[in-house]
Amino acid sequence: MNKIKQLALKYLGHTNQELTESFDNLLDECVKEVMEIAQLKVYWQRYSLEHPLRVEELDILISSESLEFNLENCKECIVIASTLGVQIDKKIKYYASYDMSKGIVFDAVASAYLEVGCDEYEDKYLPENRSYRYAPGYSDIPLSLNRLFATRMNLYKHLGISIDQNDLFIPMKTMLGIIGIGKVEKTKSCKGCRQLNDCEFLRRNQTCY
Ligand code: SF4
């Protein structure tokens, strides 16, 4: 099974249960369609990182114990943003309005496609001595950082991305991540995550990373 399908199944809450033929076909259909419509665009910049965490050139303070722990040995970071564009959003809304099941699967596949696309981009273009990509909203990293980074990196100009009143991106299938550069040995963990006591992934013996 390809990575996009695997990840989409995880987002949909499937564990190890066997897929029915019709559901498998629906997944394949959504993967094919997302791949045809999505226009993955990526923009990133490398910055100096101070501790307590502050992205020097952008003058952005990051108040997060988990990120402080994971990027302890990093003097630089990369902030990366990627988006699938507005056509994917339109299709998600379209399917959600006339076929809810397909809408949900299509949404999960689009999220998986974005995640996998960003991973592959990182493997190809970013330095090896990098940490995982940590997105605002993950663990105790404030979601409000989306707005600060989007504004100060001028993501509207570079990727056509804007931000709504809840600090979420428009288009919806957009991701921003902070990546430490330096000596990174730590693995992603649930330490400090606000959802630790009520986490859907942990209840299914999975994690979100
Ligand atoms: S698996 Fe759950 S508790 Fe762990 S980091 Fe992800 S959301 Fe938080």
mmCIF file of N, CA, C and O in Angstrom, residues 68-168:
data_model
loop_
_atom_site.group_PDB
_atom_site.id
_atom_site.type_symbol
_atom_site.label_atom_id
_atom_site.label_comp_id
_atom_site.label_asym_id
_atom_site.label_seq_id
_atom_site.Cartn_x
_atom_site.Cartn_y
_atom_site.Cartn_z
ATOM 1 N N GLU A 68 11.124 23.531 22.859
ATOM 2 C CA GLU A 68 12.384 23.914 23.521
ATOM 3 C C GLU A 68 13.216 22.649 23.793
ATOM 4 O O GLU A 68 14.425 22.609 23.558
ATOM 5 N N PHE A 69 12.537 21.595 24.240
ATOM 6 C CA PHE A 69 13.191 20.325 24.538
ATOM 7 C C PHE A 69 13.740 19.685 23.255
ATOM 8 O O PHE A 69 14.888 19.266 23.194
ATOM 9 N N ASN A 70 12.932 19.664 22.224
ATOM 10 C CA ASN A 70 13.337 18.976 20.986
ATOM 11 C C ASN A 70 14.378 19.731 20.172
ATOM 12 O O ASN A 70 15.145 19.120 19.428
ATOM 13 N N LEU A 71 14.408 21.057 20.294
ATOM 14 C CA LEU A 71 15.358 21.839 19.497
ATOM 15 C C LEU A 71 16.482 22.419 20.366
ATOM 16 O O LEU A 71 17.123 23.402 19.992
ATOM 17 N N GLU A 72 16.685 21.792 21.502
ATOM 18 C CA GLU A 72 17.663 22.270 22.486
ATOM 19 C C GLU A 72 19.038 22.563 21.878
ATOM 20 O O GLU A 72 19.695 23.536 22.215
ATOM 21 N N ASN A 73 19.482 21.720 20.944
ATOM 22 C CA ASN A 73 20.828 21.872 20.391
ATOM 23 C C ASN A 73 20.858 22.557 19.029
ATOM 24 O O ASN A 73 21.845 22.460 18.311
ATOM 25 N N CYS A 74 19.814 23.234 18.685
ATOM 26 C CA CYS A 74 19.739 23.863 17.350
ATOM 27 C C CYS A 74 19.978 25.362 17.444
ATOM 28 O O CYS A 74 19.303 26.051 18.202
ATOM 29 N N LYS A 75 20.913 25.825 16.632
ATOM 30 C CA LYS A 75 21.148 27.274 16.587
ATOM 31 C C LYS A 75 20.485 27.908 15.361
ATOM 32 O O LYS A 75 20.521 29.116 15.161
ATOM 33 N N GLU A 76 19.962 27.056 14.522
ATOM 34 C CA GLU A 76 19.245 27.547 13.349
ATOM 35 C C GLU A 76 17.968 26.740 13.177
ATOM 36 O O GLU A 76 17.844 25.637 13.708
ATOM 37 N N CYS A 77 17.072 27.315 12.409
ATOM 38 C CA CYS A 77 15.855 26.552 12.069
ATOM 39 C C CYS A 77 15.447 26.880 10.638
ATOM 40 O O CYS A 77 15.918 27.860 10.056
ATOM 41 N N ILE A 78 14.609 26.010 10.121
ATOM 42 C CA ILE A 78 13.977 26.284 8.833
ATOM 43 C C ILE A 78 12.481 26.369 9.104
ATOM 44 O O ILE A 78 11.933 25.536 9.842
ATOM 45 N N VAL A 79 11.859 27.386 8.564
ATOM 46 C CA VAL A 79 10.395 27.438 8.635
ATOM 47 C C VAL A 79 9.894 27.174 7.221
ATOM 48 O O VAL A 79 10.300 27.844 6.268
ATOM 49 N N ILE A 80 9.076 26.143 7.121
ATOM 50 C CA ILE A 80 8.619 25.687 5.803
ATOM 51 C C ILE A 80 7.089 25.763 5.735
ATOM 52 O O ILE A 80 6.407 25.442 6.704
ATOM 53 N N ALA A 81 6.610 26.227 4.608
ATOM 54 C CA ALA A 81 5.152 26.255 4.409
ATOM 55 C C ALA A 81 4.845 25.568 3.090
ATOM 56 O O ALA A 81 5.606 25.700 2.122
ATOM 57 N N SER A 82 3.762 24.807 3.074
ATOM 58 C CA SER A 82 3.383 24.167 1.816
ATOM 59 C C SER A 82 1.862 24.140 1.707
ATOM 60 O O SER A 82 1.156 24.112 2.718
ATOM 61 N N THR A 83 1.399 24.179 0.485
ATOM 62 C CA THR A 83 -0.049 24.208 0.261
ATOM 63 C C THR A 83 -0.420 23.396 -0.977
ATOM 64 O O THR A 83 0.413 23.236 -1.883
ATOM 65 N N LEU A 84 -1.656 22.910 -0.989
ATOM 66 C CA LEU A 84 -2.145 22.174 -2.162
ATOM 67 C C LEU A 84 -2.981 23.064 -3.074
ATOM 68 O O LEU A 84 -3.437 22.617 -4.119
ATOM 69 N N GLY A 85 -3.240 24.297 -2.645
ATOM 70 C CA GLY A 85 -3.989 25.217 -3.501
ATOM 71 C C GLY A 85 -5.493 25.155 -3.294
ATOM 72 O O GLY A 85 -6.015 24.284 -2.594
ATOM 73 N N VAL A 86 -6.191 26.086 -3.910
ATOM 74 C CA VAL A 86 -7.636 26.253 -3.650
ATOM 75 C C VAL A 86 -8.516 25.192 -4.317
ATOM 76 O O VAL A 86 -9.622 24.933 -3.855
ATOM 77 N N GLN A 87 -8.047 24.584 -5.384
ATOM 78 C CA GLN A 87 -8.897 23.608 -6.079
ATOM 79 C C GLN A 87 -9.249 22.423 -5.187
ATOM 80 O O GLN A 87 -10.347 21.871 -5.259
ATOM 81 N N ILE A 88 -8.304 22.027 -4.363
ATOM 82 C CA ILE A 88 -8.553 20.899 -3.442
ATOM 83 C C ILE A 88 -9.645 21.283 -2.438
ATOM 84 O O ILE A 88 -10.546 20.496 -2.155
ATOM 85 N N ASP A 89 -9.582 22.490 -1.911
ATOM 86 C CA ASP A 89 -10.625 22.953 -0.975
ATOM 87 C C ASP A 89 -11.996 22.904 -1.636
ATOM 88 O O ASP A 89 -12.991 22.479 -1.038
ATOM 89 N N LYS A 90 -12.043 23.355 -2.880
ATOM 90 C CA LYS A 90 -13.328 23.383 -3.584
ATOM 91 C C LYS A 90 -13.892 21.971 -3.731
ATOM 92 O O LYS A 90 -15.080 21.743 -3.549
ATOM 93 N N LYS A 91 -13.007 21.024 -4.059
ATOM 94 C CA LYS A 91 -13.458 19.634 -4.221
ATOM 95 C C LYS A 91 -13.924 19.049 -2.893
ATOM 96 O O LYS A 91 -14.907 18.304 -2.838
ATOM 97 N N ILE A 92 -13.227 19.366 -1.802
ATOM 98 C CA ILE A 92 -13.630 18.852 -0.479
ATOM 99 C C ILE A 92 -15.038 19.354 -0.161
ATOM 100 O O ILE A 92 -15.912 18.589 0.248
ATOM 101 N N LYS A 93 -15.261 20.639 -0.392
ATOM 102 C CA LYS A 93 -16.595 21.206 -0.109
ATOM 103 C C LYS A 93 -17.653 20.590 -1.034
ATOM 104 O O LYS A 93 -18.759 20.294 -0.598
ATOM 105 N N TYR A 94 -17.284 20.399 -2.259
ATOM 106 C CA TYR A 94 -18.218 19.820 -3.230
ATOM 107 C C TYR A 94 -18.639 18.410 -2.796
ATOM 108 O O TYR A 94 -19.831 18.099 -2.697
ATOM 109 N N TYR A 95 -17.655 17.560 -2.489
ATOM 110 C CA TYR A 95 -17.998 16.191 -2.086
ATOM 111 C C TYR A 95 -18.743 16.176 -0.751
ATOM 112 O O TYR A 95 -19.666 15.391 -0.571
ATOM 113 N N ALA A 96 -18.327 17.051 0.167
ATOM 114 C CA ALA A 96 -18.995 17.077 1.481
ATOM 115 C C ALA A 96 -20.469 17.434 1.325
ATOM 116 O O ALA A 96 -21.301 17.014 2.126
ATOM 117 N N SER A 97 -20.808 18.192 0.273
ATOM 118 C CA SER A 97 -22.191 18.640 0.133
ATOM 119 C C SER A 97 -23.095 17.580 -0.523
ATOM 120 O O SER A 97 -24.292 17.598 -0.337
ATOM 121 N N TYR A 98 -22.502 16.669 -1.309
ATOM 122 C CA TYR A 98 -23.415 15.703 -1.923
ATOM 123 C C TYR A 98 -23.100 14.248 -1.584
ATOM 124 O O TYR A 98 -23.935 13.364 -1.778
ATOM 125 N N ASP A 99 -21.922 13.960 -1.075
ATOM 126 C CA ASP A 99 -21.568 12.588 -0.688
ATOM 127 C C ASP A 99 -20.604 12.675 0.495
ATOM 128 O O ASP A 99 -19.385 12.762 0.318
ATOM 129 N N MET A 100 -21.192 12.693 1.699
ATOM 130 C CA MET A 100 -20.404 12.928 2.911
ATOM 131 C C MET A 100 -19.251 11.933 3.072
ATOM 132 O O MET A 100 -18.134 12.309 3.427
ATOM 133 N N SER A 101 -19.503 10.639 2.764
ATOM 134 C CA SER A 101 -18.441 9.633 2.930
ATOM 135 C C SER A 101 -17.261 9.959 2.031
ATOM 136 O O SER A 101 -16.103 9.937 2.465
ATOM 137 N N LYS A 102 -17.563 10.287 0.789
ATOM 138 C CA LYS A 102 -16.457 10.605 -0.119
ATOM 139 C C LYS A 102 -15.756 11.880 0.347
ATOM 140 O O LYS A 102 -14.528 11.997 0.261
ATOM 141 N N GLY A 103 -16.536 12.845 0.845
ATOM 142 C CA GLY A 103 -15.946 14.098 1.343
ATOM 143 C C GLY A 103 -14.933 13.835 2.441
ATOM 144 O O GLY A 103 -13.833 14.400 2.453
ATOM 145 N N ILE A 104 -15.289 12.935 3.369
ATOM 146 C CA ILE A 104 -14.394 12.640 4.503
ATOM 147 C C ILE A 104 -13.123 11.944 4.014
ATOM 148 O O ILE A 104 -12.010 12.282 4.414
ATOM 149 N N VAL A 105 -13.309 10.972 3.123
ATOM 150 C CA VAL A 105 -12.144 10.230 2.618
ATOM 151 C C VAL A 105 -11.256 11.154 1.772
ATOM 152 O O VAL A 105 -10.029 11.162 1.914
ATOM 153 N N PHE A 106 -11.874 11.961 0.953
ATOM 154 C CA PHE A 106 -11.126 12.877 0.096
ATOM 155 C C PHE A 106 -10.306 13.852 0.951
ATOM 156 O O PHE A 106 -9.133 14.123 0.670
ATOM 157 N N ASP A 107 -10.913 14.354 2.007
ATOM 158 C CA ASP A 107 -10.241 15.280 2.925
ATOM 159 C C ASP A 107 -9.015 14.600 3.547
ATOM 160 O O ASP A 107 -7.923 15.165 3.594
ATOM 161 N N ALA A 108 -9.202 13.358 4.023
ATOM 162 C CA ALA A 108 -8.084 12.634 4.662
ATOM 163 C C ALA A 108 -6.965 12.358 3.657
ATOM 164 O O ALA A 108 -5.779 12.477 3.981
ATOM 165 N N VAL A 109 -7.340 12.002 2.451
ATOM 166 C CA VAL A 109 -6.329 11.718 1.423
ATOM 167 C C VAL A 109 -5.558 12.993 1.080
ATOM 168 O O VAL A 109 -4.331 12.977 0.924
ATOM 169 N N ALA A 110 -6.272 14.121 0.999
ATOM 170 C CA ALA A 110 -5.596 15.384 0.694
ATOM 171 C C ALA A 110 -4.597 15.740 1.807
ATOM 172 O O ALA A 110 -3.466 16.156 1.532
ATOM 173 N N SER A 111 -4.998 15.545 3.067
ATOM 174 C CA SER A 111 -4.081 15.814 4.187
ATOM 175 C C SER A 111 -2.843 14.916 4.087
ATOM 176 O O SER A 111 -1.713 15.361 4.303
ATOM 177 N N ALA A 112 -3.082 13.646 3.780
ATOM 178 C CA ALA A 112 -1.975 12.694 3.668
ATOM 179 C C ALA A 112 -1.049 13.069 2.509
ATOM 180 O O ALA A 112 0.175 12.997 2.617
ATOM 181 N N TYR A 113 -1.648 13.491 1.422
ATOM 182 C CA TYR A 113 -0.849 13.876 0.238
ATOM 183 C C TYR A 113 0.052 15.068 0.575
ATOM 184 O O TYR A 113 1.225 15.114 0.187
ATOM 185 N N LEU A 114 -0.505 16.012 1.322
ATOM 186 C CA LEU A 114 0.280 17.195 1.720
ATOM 187 C C LEU A 114 1.444 16.786 2.627
ATOM 188 O O LEU A 114 2.582 17.219 2.442
ATOM 189 N N GLU A 115 1.152 15.943 3.594
ATOM 190 C CA GLU A 115 2.177 15.492 4.554
ATOM 191 C C GLU A 115 3.303 14.724 3.830
ATOM 192 O O GLU A 115 4.481 14.992 4.024
ATOM 193 N N VAL A 116 2.902 13.790 2.993
ATOM 194 C CA VAL A 116 3.895 12.967 2.287
ATOM 195 C C VAL A 116 4.687 13.829 1.295
ATOM 196 O O VAL A 116 5.909 13.713 1.186
ATOM 197 N N GLY A 117 3.979 14.735 0.614
ATOM 198 C CA GLY A 117 4.663 15.619 -0.337
ATOM 199 C C GLY A 117 5.698 16.485 0.352
ATOM 200 O O GLY A 117 6.800 16.703 -0.162
ATOM 201 N N CYS A 118 5.350 16.965 1.535
ATOM 202 C CA CYS A 118 6.269 17.825 2.276
ATOM 203 C C CYS A 118 7.475 17.008 2.768
ATOM 204 O O CYS A 118 8.616 17.465 2.703
ATOM 205 N N ASP A 119 7.213 15.777 3.228
ATOM 206 C CA ASP A 119 8.318 14.894 3.658
ATOM 207 C C ASP A 119 9.286 14.658 2.492
ATOM 208 O O ASP A 119 10.508 14.721 2.661
ATOM 209 N N GLU A 120 8.734 14.373 1.338
ATOM 210 C CA GLU A 120 9.596 14.077 0.176
ATOM 211 C C GLU A 120 10.386 15.312 -0.246
ATOM 212 O O GLU A 120 11.551 15.223 -0.612
ATOM 213 N N TYR A 121 9.733 16.470 -0.173
ATOM 214 C CA TYR A 121 10.422 17.713 -0.514
ATOM 215 C C TYR A 121 11.599 17.925 0.450
ATOM 216 O O TYR A 121 12.709 18.254 0.035
ATOM 217 N N GLU A 122 11.330 17.722 1.744
ATOM 218 C CA GLU A 122 12.397 17.894 2.743
ATOM 219 C C GLU A 122 13.574 16.958 2.467
ATOM 220 O O GLU A 122 14.732 17.362 2.534
ATOM 221 N N ASP A 123 13.248 15.693 2.173
ATOM 222 C CA ASP A 123 14.319 14.721 1.912
ATOM 223 C C ASP A 123 15.173 15.159 0.729
ATOM 224 O O ASP A 123 16.378 14.923 0.696
ATOM 225 N N LYS A 124 14.563 15.789 -0.228
ATOM 226 C CA LYS A 124 15.269 16.171 -1.442
ATOM 227 C C LYS A 124 16.073 17.463 -1.279
ATOM 228 O O LYS A 124 17.196 17.577 -1.764
ATOM 229 N N TYR A 125 15.493 18.443 -0.586
ATOM 230 C CA TYR A 125 16.107 19.777 -0.613
ATOM 231 C C TYR A 125 16.666 20.290 0.713
ATOM 232 O O TYR A 125 17.419 21.261 0.721
ATOM 233 N N LEU A 126 16.299 19.713 1.836
ATOM 234 C CA LEU A 126 16.739 20.288 3.111
ATOM 235 C C LEU A 126 17.923 19.500 3.684
ATOM 236 O O LEU A 126 18.100 18.326 3.361
ATOM 237 N N PRO A 127 18.728 20.166 4.533
ATOM 238 C CA PRO A 127 19.893 19.480 5.087
ATOM 239 C C PRO A 127 19.521 18.249 5.915
ATOM 240 O O PRO A 127 18.421 18.166 6.459
ATOM 241 N N GLU A 128 20.486 17.312 5.985
ATOM 242 C CA GLU A 128 20.191 16.061 6.699
ATOM 243 C C GLU A 128 20.127 16.245 8.213
ATOM 244 O O GLU A 128 19.430 15.524 8.903
ATOM 245 N N ASN A 129 20.920 17.203 8.707
ATOM 246 C CA ASN A 129 20.968 17.358 10.171
ATOM 247 C C ASN A 129 19.780 18.184 10.660
ATOM 248 O O ASN A 129 19.932 19.230 11.295
ATOM 249 N N ARG A 130 18.599 17.713 10.343
ATOM 250 C CA ARG A 130 17.402 18.473 10.701
ATOM 251 C C ARG A 130 16.495 17.632 11.602
ATOM 252 O O ARG A 130 16.558 16.403 11.594
ATOM 253 N N SER A 131 15.653 18.349 12.328
ATOM 254 C CA SER A 131 14.697 17.665 13.206
ATOM 255 C C SER A 131 13.438 17.340 12.413
ATOM 256 O O SER A 131 13.341 17.635 11.230
ATOM 257 N N TYR A 132 12.477 16.783 13.098
ATOM 258 C CA TYR A 132 11.138 16.652 12.519
ATOM 259 C C TYR A 132 10.581 18.037 12.244
ATOM 260 O O TYR A 132 11.088 19.033 12.752
ATOM 261 N N ARG A 133 9.482 18.045 11.528
ATOM 262 C CA ARG A 133 8.769 19.290 11.257
ATOM 263 C C ARG A 133 7.694 19.447 12.340
ATOM 264 O O ARG A 133 6.857 18.561 12.515
ATOM 265 N N TYR A 134 7.766 20.543 13.069
ATOM 266 C CA TYR A 134 6.799 20.756 14.155
ATOM 267 C C TYR A 134 5.829 21.864 13.755
ATOM 268 O O TYR A 134 6.248 23.003 13.518
ATOM 269 N N ALA A 135 4.567 21.535 13.694
ATOM 270 C CA ALA A 135 3.573 22.516 13.244
ATOM 271 C C ALA A 135 2.894 23.190 14.438
ATOM 272 O O ALA A 135 2.611 22.537 15.441
ATOM 273 N N PRO A 136 2.626 24.483 14.335
ATOM 274 C CA PRO A 136 1.802 25.127 15.370
ATOM 275 C C PRO A 136 0.490 24.355 15.523
ATOM 276 O O PRO A 136 -0.114 23.917 14.533
ATOM 277 N N GLY A 137 0.093 24.169 16.783
ATOM 278 C CA GLY A 137 -1.104 23.359 17.038
ATOM 279 C C GLY A 137 -0.732 21.964 17.499
ATOM 280 O O GLY A 137 -1.481 21.308 18.212
ATOM 281 N N TYR A 138 0.469 21.496 17.097
ATOM 282 C CA TYR A 138 0.950 20.196 17.572
ATOM 283 C C TYR A 138 1.512 20.378 18.983
ATOM 284 O O TYR A 138 2.176 21.387 19.267
ATOM 285 N N SER A 139 1.226 19.427 19.850
ATOM 286 C CA SER A 139 1.713 19.457 21.214
ATOM 287 C C SER A 139 1.338 20.795 21.865
ATOM 288 O O SER A 139 0.204 21.226 21.771
ATOM 289 N N ASP A 140 2.304 21.465 22.500
ATOM 290 C CA ASP A 140 1.968 22.744 23.161
ATOM 291 C C ASP A 140 2.429 23.945 22.331
ATOM 292 O O ASP A 140 2.611 25.039 22.859
ATOM 293 N N ILE A 141 2.618 23.748 21.025
ATOM 294 C CA ILE A 141 3.078 24.854 20.168
ATOM 295 C C ILE A 141 1.867 25.701 19.765
ATOM 296 O O ILE A 141 0.926 25.191 19.141
ATOM 297 N N PRO A 142 1.871 26.979 20.145
ATOM 298 C CA PRO A 142 0.660 27.792 19.937
ATOM 299 C C PRO A 142 0.253 27.895 18.468
ATOM 300 O O PRO A 142 1.088 28.171 17.595
ATOM 301 N N LEU A 143 -1.032 27.711 18.227
ATOM 302 C CA LEU A 143 -1.575 27.808 16.873
ATOM 303 C C LEU A 143 -1.449 29.241 16.332
ATOM 304 O O LEU A 143 -1.351 29.465 15.125
ATOM 305 N N SER A 144 -1.418 30.190 17.262
ATOM 306 C CA SER A 144 -1.334 31.603 16.852
ATOM 307 C C SER A 144 -0.035 31.907 16.098
ATOM 308 O O SER A 144 0.072 32.933 15.423
ATOM 309 N N LEU A 145 0.940 30.995 16.188
ATOM 310 C CA LEU A 145 2.191 31.218 15.438
ATOM 311 C C LEU A 145 1.941 31.184 13.933
ATOM 312 O O LEU A 145 2.684 31.778 13.160
ATOM 313 N N ASN A 146 0.894 30.476 13.517
ATOM 314 C CA ASN A 146 0.575 30.447 12.082
ATOM 315 C C ASN A 146 0.462 31.867 11.535
ATOM 316 O O ASN A 146 0.989 32.196 10.474
ATOM 317 N N ARG A 147 -0.250 32.700 12.280
ATOM 318 C CA ARG A 147 -0.494 34.068 11.811
ATOM 319 C C ARG A 147 0.814 34.868 11.766
ATOM 320 O O ARG A 147 1.108 35.568 10.795
ATOM 321 N N LEU A 148 1.602 34.729 12.834
ATOM 322 C CA LEU A 148 2.856 35.496 12.900
ATOM 323 C C LEU A 148 3.791 35.115 11.757
ATOM 324 O O LEU A 148 4.338 35.973 11.061
ATOM 325 N N PHE A 149 3.972 33.807 11.560
ATOM 326 C CA PHE A 149 4.873 33.375 10.479
ATOM 327 C C PHE A 149 4.310 33.761 9.110
ATOM 328 O O PHE A 149 5.047 34.225 8.248
ATOM 329 N N ALA A 150 3.013 33.558 8.937
ATOM 330 C CA ALA A 150 2.414 33.867 7.629
ATOM 331 C C ALA A 150 2.614 35.341 7.293
ATOM 332 O O ALA A 150 2.922 35.693 6.149
ATOM 333 N N THR A 151 2.461 36.195 8.307
ATOM 334 C CA THR A 151 2.591 37.638 8.060
ATOM 335 C C THR A 151 4.050 38.018 7.830
ATOM 336 O O THR A 151 4.393 38.668 6.842
ATOM 337 N N ARG A 152 4.899 37.563 8.735
ATOM 338 C CA ARG A 152 6.297 38.031 8.648
ATOM 339 C C ARG A 152 7.085 37.370 7.516
ATOM 340 O O ARG A 152 8.089 37.911 7.061
ATOM 341 N N MET A 153 6.634 36.198 7.065
ATOM 342 C CA MET A 153 7.304 35.574 5.905
ATOM 343 C C MET A 153 6.607 35.948 4.597
ATOM 344 O O MET A 153 7.012 35.490 3.537
ATOM 345 N N ASN A 154 5.563 36.733 4.714
ATOM 346 C CA ASN A 154 4.783 37.164 3.549
ATOM 347 C C ASN A 154 4.338 35.956 2.697
ATOM 348 O O ASN A 154 4.594 35.897 1.498
ATOM 349 N N LEU A 155 3.679 35.034 3.371
ATOM 350 C CA LEU A 155 3.274 33.809 2.676
ATOM 351 C C LEU A 155 2.169 34.053 1.650
ATOM 352 O O LEU A 155 2.003 33.260 0.728
ATOM 353 N N TYR A 156 1.474 35.157 1.809
ATOM 354 C CA TYR A 156 0.460 35.466 0.792
ATOM 355 C C TYR A 156 1.148 35.717 -0.547
ATOM 356 O O TYR A 156 0.744 35.221 -1.589
ATOM 357 N N LYS A 157 2.216 36.464 -0.485
ATOM 358 C CA LYS A 157 2.940 36.779 -1.721
ATOM 359 C C LYS A 157 3.602 35.515 -2.308
ATOM 360 O O LYS A 157 3.540 35.274 -3.510
ATOM 361 N N HIS A 158 4.196 34.710 -1.451
ATOM 362 C CA HIS A 158 4.950 33.559 -1.956
ATOM 363 C C HIS A 158 4.083 32.372 -2.354
ATOM 364 O O HIS A 158 4.404 31.639 -3.280
ATOM 365 N N LEU A 159 2.988 32.145 -1.589
ATOM 366 C CA LEU A 159 2.189 30.931 -1.842
ATOM 367 C C LEU A 159 0.694 31.202 -1.999
ATOM 368 O O LEU A 159 -0.073 30.262 -2.195
ATOM 369 N N GLY A 160 0.292 32.458 -1.839
ATOM 370 C CA GLY A 160 -1.140 32.766 -1.914
ATOM 371 C C GLY A 160 -1.916 32.321 -0.677
ATOM 372 O O GLY A 160 -3.124 32.104 -0.741
ATOM 373 N N ILE A 161 -1.203 32.195 0.449
ATOM 374 C CA ILE A 161 -1.829 31.703 1.689
ATOM 375 C C ILE A 161 -2.309 32.872 2.543
ATOM 376 O O ILE A 161 -1.574 33.830 2.749
ATOM 377 N N SER A 162 -3.519 32.758 3.080
ATOM 378 C CA SER A 162 -3.947 33.729 4.088
ATOM 379 C C SER A 162 -4.419 32.983 5.336
ATOM 380 O O SER A 162 -4.367 31.750 5.379
ATOM 381 N N ILE A 163 -4.888 33.758 6.320
ATOM 382 C CA ILE A 163 -5.201 33.178 7.635
ATOM 383 C C ILE A 163 -6.603 33.613 8.042
ATOM 384 O O ILE A 163 -6.962 34.775 7.842
ATOM 385 N N ASP A 164 -7.384 32.697 8.623
ATOM 386 C CA ASP A 164 -8.720 33.106 9.058
ATOM 387 C C ASP A 164 -8.689 33.558 10.521
ATOM 388 O O ASP A 164 -7.627 33.599 11.147
ATOM 389 N N GLN A 165 -9.873 33.876 11.064
ATOM 390 C CA GLN A 165 -9.915 34.440 12.435
ATOM 391 C C GLN A 165 -9.538 33.419 13.500
ATOM 392 O O GLN A 165 -9.281 33.783 14.645
ATOM 393 N N ASN A 166 -9.488 32.119 13.137
ATOM 394 C CA ASN A 166 -9.090 31.073 14.106
ATOM 395 C C ASN A 166 -7.634 30.648 13.946
ATOM 396 O O ASN A 166 -7.237 29.595 14.440
ATOM 397 N N ASP A 167 -6.884 31.431 13.216
ATOM 398 C CA ASP A 167 -5.455 31.148 12.961
ATOM 399 C C ASP A 167 -5.242 29.904 12.107
ATOM 400 O O ASP A 167 -4.200 29.242 12.206
ATOM 401 N N LEU A 168 -6.241 29.569 11.309
ATOM 402 C CA LEU A 168 -6.101 28.438 10.379
ATOM 403 C C LEU A 168 -5.872 28.987 8.974
ATOM 404 O O LEU A 168 -6.302 30.098 8.647
#
